[in-house]
PDB file of C-alpha atoms in Angstrom:
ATOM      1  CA  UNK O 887      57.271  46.594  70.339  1.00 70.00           C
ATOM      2  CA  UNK O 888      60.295  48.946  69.878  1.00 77.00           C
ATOM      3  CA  UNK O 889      62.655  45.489  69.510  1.00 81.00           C
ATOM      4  CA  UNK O 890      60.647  44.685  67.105  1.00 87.00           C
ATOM      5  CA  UNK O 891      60.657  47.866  65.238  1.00 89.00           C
ATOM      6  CA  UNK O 892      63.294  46.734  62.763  1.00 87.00           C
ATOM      7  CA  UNK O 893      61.697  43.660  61.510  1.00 89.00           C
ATOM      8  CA  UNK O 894      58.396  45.031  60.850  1.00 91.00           C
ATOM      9  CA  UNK O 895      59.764  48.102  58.526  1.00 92.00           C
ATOM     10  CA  UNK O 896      61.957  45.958  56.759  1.00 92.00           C
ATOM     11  CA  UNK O 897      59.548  43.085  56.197  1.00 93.00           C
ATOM     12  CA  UNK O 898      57.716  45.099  53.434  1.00 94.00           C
ATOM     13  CA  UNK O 899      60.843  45.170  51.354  1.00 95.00           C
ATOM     14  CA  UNK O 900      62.015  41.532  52.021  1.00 92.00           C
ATOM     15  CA  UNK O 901      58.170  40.885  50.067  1.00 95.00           C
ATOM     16  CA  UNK O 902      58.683  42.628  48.028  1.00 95.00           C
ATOM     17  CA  UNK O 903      62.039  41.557  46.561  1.00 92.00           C
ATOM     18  CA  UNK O 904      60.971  37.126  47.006  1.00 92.00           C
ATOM     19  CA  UNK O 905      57.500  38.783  45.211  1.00 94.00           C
ATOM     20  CA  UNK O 906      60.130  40.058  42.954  1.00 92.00           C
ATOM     21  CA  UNK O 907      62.277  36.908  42.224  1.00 88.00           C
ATOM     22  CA  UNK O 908      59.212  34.836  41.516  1.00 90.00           C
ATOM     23  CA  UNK O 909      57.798  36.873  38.757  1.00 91.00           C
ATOM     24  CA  UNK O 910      61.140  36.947  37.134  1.00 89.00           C
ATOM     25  CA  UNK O 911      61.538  32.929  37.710  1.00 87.00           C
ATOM     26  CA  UNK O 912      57.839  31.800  36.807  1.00 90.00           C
ATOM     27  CA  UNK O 913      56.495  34.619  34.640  1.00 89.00           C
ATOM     28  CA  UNK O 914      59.794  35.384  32.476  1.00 87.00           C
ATOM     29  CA  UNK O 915      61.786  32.964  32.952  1.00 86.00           C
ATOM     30  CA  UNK O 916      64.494  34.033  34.342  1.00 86.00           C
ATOM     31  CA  UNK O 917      66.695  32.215  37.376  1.00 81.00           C
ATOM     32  CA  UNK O 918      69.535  35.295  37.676  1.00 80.00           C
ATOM     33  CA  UNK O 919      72.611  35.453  36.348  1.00 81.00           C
ATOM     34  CA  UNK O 920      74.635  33.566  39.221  1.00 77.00           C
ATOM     35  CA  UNK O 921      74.021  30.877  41.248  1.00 78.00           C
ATOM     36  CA  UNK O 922      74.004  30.766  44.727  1.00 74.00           C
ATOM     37  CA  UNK O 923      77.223  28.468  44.446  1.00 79.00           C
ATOM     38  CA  UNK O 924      79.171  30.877  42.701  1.00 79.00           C
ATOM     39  CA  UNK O 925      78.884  33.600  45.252  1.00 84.00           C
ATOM     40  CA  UNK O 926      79.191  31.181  48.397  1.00 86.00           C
ATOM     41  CA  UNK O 927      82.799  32.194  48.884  1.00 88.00           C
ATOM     42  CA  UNK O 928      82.331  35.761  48.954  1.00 89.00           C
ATOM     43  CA  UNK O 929      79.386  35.447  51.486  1.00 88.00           C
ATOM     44  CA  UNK O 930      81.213  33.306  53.576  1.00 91.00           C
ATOM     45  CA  UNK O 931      83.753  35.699  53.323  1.00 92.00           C
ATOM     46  CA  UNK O 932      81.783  38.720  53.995  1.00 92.00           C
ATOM     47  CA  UNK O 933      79.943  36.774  57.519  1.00 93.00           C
ATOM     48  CA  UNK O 934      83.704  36.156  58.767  1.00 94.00           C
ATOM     49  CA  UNK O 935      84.581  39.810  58.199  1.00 94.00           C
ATOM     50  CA  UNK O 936      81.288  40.727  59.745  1.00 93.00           C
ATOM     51  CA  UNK O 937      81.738  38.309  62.404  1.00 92.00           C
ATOM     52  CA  UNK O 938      85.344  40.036  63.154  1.00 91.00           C
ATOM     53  CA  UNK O 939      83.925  43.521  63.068  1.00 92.00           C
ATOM     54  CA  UNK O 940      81.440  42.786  66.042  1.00 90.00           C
ATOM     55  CA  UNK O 941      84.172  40.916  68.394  1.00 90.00           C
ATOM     56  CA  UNK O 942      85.918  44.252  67.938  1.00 88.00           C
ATOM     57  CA  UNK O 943      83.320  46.342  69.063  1.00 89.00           C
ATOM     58  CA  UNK O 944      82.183  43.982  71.970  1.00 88.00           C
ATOM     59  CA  UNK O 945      85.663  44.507  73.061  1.00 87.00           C
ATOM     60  CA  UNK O 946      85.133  47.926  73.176  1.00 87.00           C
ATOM     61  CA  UNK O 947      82.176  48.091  75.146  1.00 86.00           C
ATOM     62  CA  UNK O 948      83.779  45.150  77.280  1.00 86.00           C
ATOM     63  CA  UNK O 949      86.410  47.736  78.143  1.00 88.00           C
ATOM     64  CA  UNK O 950      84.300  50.477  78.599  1.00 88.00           C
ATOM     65  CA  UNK O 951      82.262  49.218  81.458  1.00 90.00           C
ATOM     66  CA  UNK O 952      85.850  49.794  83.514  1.00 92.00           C
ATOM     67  CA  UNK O 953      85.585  53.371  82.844  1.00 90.00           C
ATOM     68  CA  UNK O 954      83.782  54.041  86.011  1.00 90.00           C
ATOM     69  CA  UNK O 955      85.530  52.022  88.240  1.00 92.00           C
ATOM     70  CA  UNK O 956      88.667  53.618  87.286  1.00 94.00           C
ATOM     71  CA  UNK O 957      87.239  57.184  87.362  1.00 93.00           C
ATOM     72  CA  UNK O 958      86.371  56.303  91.008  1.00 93.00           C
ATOM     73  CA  UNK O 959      89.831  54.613  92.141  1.00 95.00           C
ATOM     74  CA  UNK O 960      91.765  57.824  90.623  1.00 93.00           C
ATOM     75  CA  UNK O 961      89.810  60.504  92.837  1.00 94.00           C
ATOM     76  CA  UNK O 962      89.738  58.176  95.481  1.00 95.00           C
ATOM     77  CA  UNK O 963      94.047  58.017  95.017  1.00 92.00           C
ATOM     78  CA  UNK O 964      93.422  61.904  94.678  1.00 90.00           C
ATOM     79  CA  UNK O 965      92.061  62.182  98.055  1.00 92.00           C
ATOM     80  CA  UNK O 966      94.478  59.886 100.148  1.00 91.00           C
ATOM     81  CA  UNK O 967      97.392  62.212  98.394  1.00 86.00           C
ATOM     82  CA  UNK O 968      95.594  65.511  98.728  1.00 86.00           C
ATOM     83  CA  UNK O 969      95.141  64.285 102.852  1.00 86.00           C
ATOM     84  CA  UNK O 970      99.256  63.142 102.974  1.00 85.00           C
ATOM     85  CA  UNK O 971     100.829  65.866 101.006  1.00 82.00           C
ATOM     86  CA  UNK O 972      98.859  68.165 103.090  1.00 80.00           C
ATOM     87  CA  UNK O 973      99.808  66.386 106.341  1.00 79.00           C
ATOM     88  CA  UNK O 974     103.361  66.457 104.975  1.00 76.00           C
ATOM     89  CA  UNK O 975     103.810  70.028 103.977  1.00 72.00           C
ATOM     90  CA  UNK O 976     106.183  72.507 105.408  1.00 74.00           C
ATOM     91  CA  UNK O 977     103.565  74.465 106.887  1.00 74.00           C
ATOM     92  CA  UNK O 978     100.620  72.548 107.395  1.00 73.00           C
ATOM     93  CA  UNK O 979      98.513  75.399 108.949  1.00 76.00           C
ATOM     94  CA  UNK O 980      98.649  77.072 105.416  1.00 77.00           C
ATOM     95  CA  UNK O 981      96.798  74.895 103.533  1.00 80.00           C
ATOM     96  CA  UNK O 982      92.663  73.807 104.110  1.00 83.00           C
ATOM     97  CA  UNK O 983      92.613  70.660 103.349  1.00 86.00           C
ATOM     98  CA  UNK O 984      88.914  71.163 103.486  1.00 90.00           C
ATOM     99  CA  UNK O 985      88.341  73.294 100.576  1.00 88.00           C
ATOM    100  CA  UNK O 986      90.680  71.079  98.600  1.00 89.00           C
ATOM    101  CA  UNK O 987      88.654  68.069  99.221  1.00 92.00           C
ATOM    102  CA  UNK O 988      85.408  70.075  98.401  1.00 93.00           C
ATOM    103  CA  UNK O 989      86.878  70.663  94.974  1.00 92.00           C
ATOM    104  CA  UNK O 990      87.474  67.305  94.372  1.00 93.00           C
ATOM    105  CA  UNK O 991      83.994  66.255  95.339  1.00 94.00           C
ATOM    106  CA  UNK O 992      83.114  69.042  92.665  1.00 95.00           C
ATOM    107  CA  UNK O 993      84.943  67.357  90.400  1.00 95.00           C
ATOM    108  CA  UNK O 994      83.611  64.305  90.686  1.00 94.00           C
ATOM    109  CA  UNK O 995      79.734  65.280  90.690  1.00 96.00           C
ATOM    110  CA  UNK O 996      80.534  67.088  87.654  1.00 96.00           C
ATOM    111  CA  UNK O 997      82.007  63.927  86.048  1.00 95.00           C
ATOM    112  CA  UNK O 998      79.101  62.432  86.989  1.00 94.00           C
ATOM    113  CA  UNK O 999      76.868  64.911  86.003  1.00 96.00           C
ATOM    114  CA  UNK O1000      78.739  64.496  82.431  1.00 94.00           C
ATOM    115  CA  UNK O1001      78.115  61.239  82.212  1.00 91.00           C
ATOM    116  CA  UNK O1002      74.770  61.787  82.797  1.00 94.00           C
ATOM    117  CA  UNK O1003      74.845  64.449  79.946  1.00 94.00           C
ATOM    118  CA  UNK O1004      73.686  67.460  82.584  1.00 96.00           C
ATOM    119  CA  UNK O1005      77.173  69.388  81.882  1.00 95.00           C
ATOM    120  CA  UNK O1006      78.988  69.663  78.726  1.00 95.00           C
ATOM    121  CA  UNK O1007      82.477  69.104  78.076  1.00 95.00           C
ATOM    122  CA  UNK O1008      83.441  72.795  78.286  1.00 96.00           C
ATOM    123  CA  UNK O1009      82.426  72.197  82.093  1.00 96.00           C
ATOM    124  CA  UNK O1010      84.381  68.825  82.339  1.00 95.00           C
ATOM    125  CA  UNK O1011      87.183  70.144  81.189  1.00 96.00           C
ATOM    126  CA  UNK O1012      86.752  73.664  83.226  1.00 95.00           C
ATOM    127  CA  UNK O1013      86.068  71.528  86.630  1.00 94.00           C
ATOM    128  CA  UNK O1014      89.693  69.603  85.755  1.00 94.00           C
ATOM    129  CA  UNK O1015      91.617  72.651  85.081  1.00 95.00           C
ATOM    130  CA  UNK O1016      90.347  74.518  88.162  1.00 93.00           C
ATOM    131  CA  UNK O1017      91.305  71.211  90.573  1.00 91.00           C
ATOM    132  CA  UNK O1018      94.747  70.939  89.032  1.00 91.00           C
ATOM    133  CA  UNK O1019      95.146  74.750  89.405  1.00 91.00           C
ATOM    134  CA  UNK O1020      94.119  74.205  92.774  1.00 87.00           C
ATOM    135  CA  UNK O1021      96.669  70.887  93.220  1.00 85.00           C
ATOM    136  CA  UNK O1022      99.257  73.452  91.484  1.00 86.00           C
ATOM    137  CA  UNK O1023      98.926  75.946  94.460  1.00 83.00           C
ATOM    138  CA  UNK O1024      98.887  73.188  96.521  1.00 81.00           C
ATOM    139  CA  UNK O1025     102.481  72.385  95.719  1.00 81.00           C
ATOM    140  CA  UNK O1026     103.750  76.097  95.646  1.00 80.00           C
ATOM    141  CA  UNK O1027     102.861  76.375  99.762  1.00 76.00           C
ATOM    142  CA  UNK O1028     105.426  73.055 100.277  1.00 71.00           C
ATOM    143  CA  UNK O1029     103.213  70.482  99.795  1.00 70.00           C
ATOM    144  CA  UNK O1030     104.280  67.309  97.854  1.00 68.00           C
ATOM    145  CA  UNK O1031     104.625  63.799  97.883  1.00 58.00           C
ATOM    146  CA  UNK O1032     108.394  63.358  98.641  1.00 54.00           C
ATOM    147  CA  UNK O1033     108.106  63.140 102.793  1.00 50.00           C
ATOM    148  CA  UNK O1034     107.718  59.832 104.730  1.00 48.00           C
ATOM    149  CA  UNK O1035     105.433  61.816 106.815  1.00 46.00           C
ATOM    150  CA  UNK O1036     106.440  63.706 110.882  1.00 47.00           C
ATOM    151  CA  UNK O1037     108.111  60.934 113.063  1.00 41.00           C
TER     152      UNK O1037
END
């Protein structure tokens, strides 16, 4: 029924403009001051704009439904660098890789949660400053992605 919604509130009007039309074409006498030829161009022109209008925003939601998927490859990439910069640090017994990996599991039930609208973006953007804060420190004990790793 709720599809339908739109059709059955407008339908009223639609009567009552053709209810309209008729009176003023049977009764009176009167046809309008155009004819439907005269304005032809225009509508066409107005369907193509339309027409243009709605590719644009299927585009949009086209591209949207990536959003996800690319949220999830970026924390994934987050972890395997978090996991070799650690490995890779000057002293790898000061860093717990553990607790760094927590926060970005944080991080990514809160952007989940966010999606969801359960958190608002003050807590978004909170949960991101805290894990690059944390990725910050991360670099200050030696840790970074410049070393092929122990041989």
């Amino acid at each position: 029924m709720a599809k339908w919604k739109l059709f059955f509130t407008t339908l009223p009007y639609v009567f009552m403009i053709l209810l309209a039309k008729l009176l003023l074409g049977k009764v009176l006498g009167f046809e309008g001051f155009l004819e439907l030829g005269e304005v032809s161009l225009v509508l066409t022109g107005g369907i193509f704009l339309i027409g243009f209008m709605l590719a644009g925003t299927m585009a949009d939601y086209k591209e949207s439904e990536k959003i996800p998927g690319e949220i999830a490859v970026a924390l994934e990439t987050a972890e395997d660098t978090i996991i070799q910069v650690s490995m890779n640090a000057k002293d790898p017994s000061k860093i717990d890789t553990k607790v760094i990996l927590n926060q970005l599991l944080e991080l990514g039930q809160t952007i989940v949660s966010w999606f969801y609208k359960k958190k608002n973006d003050k807590e978004l953007f909170s949960s991101l400053s805290s894990f690059v804060n944390l990725i910050s420190e991360l670099e200050k004990l030696g840790a970074n992605g410049g070393g092929c790793g122990k041989i």
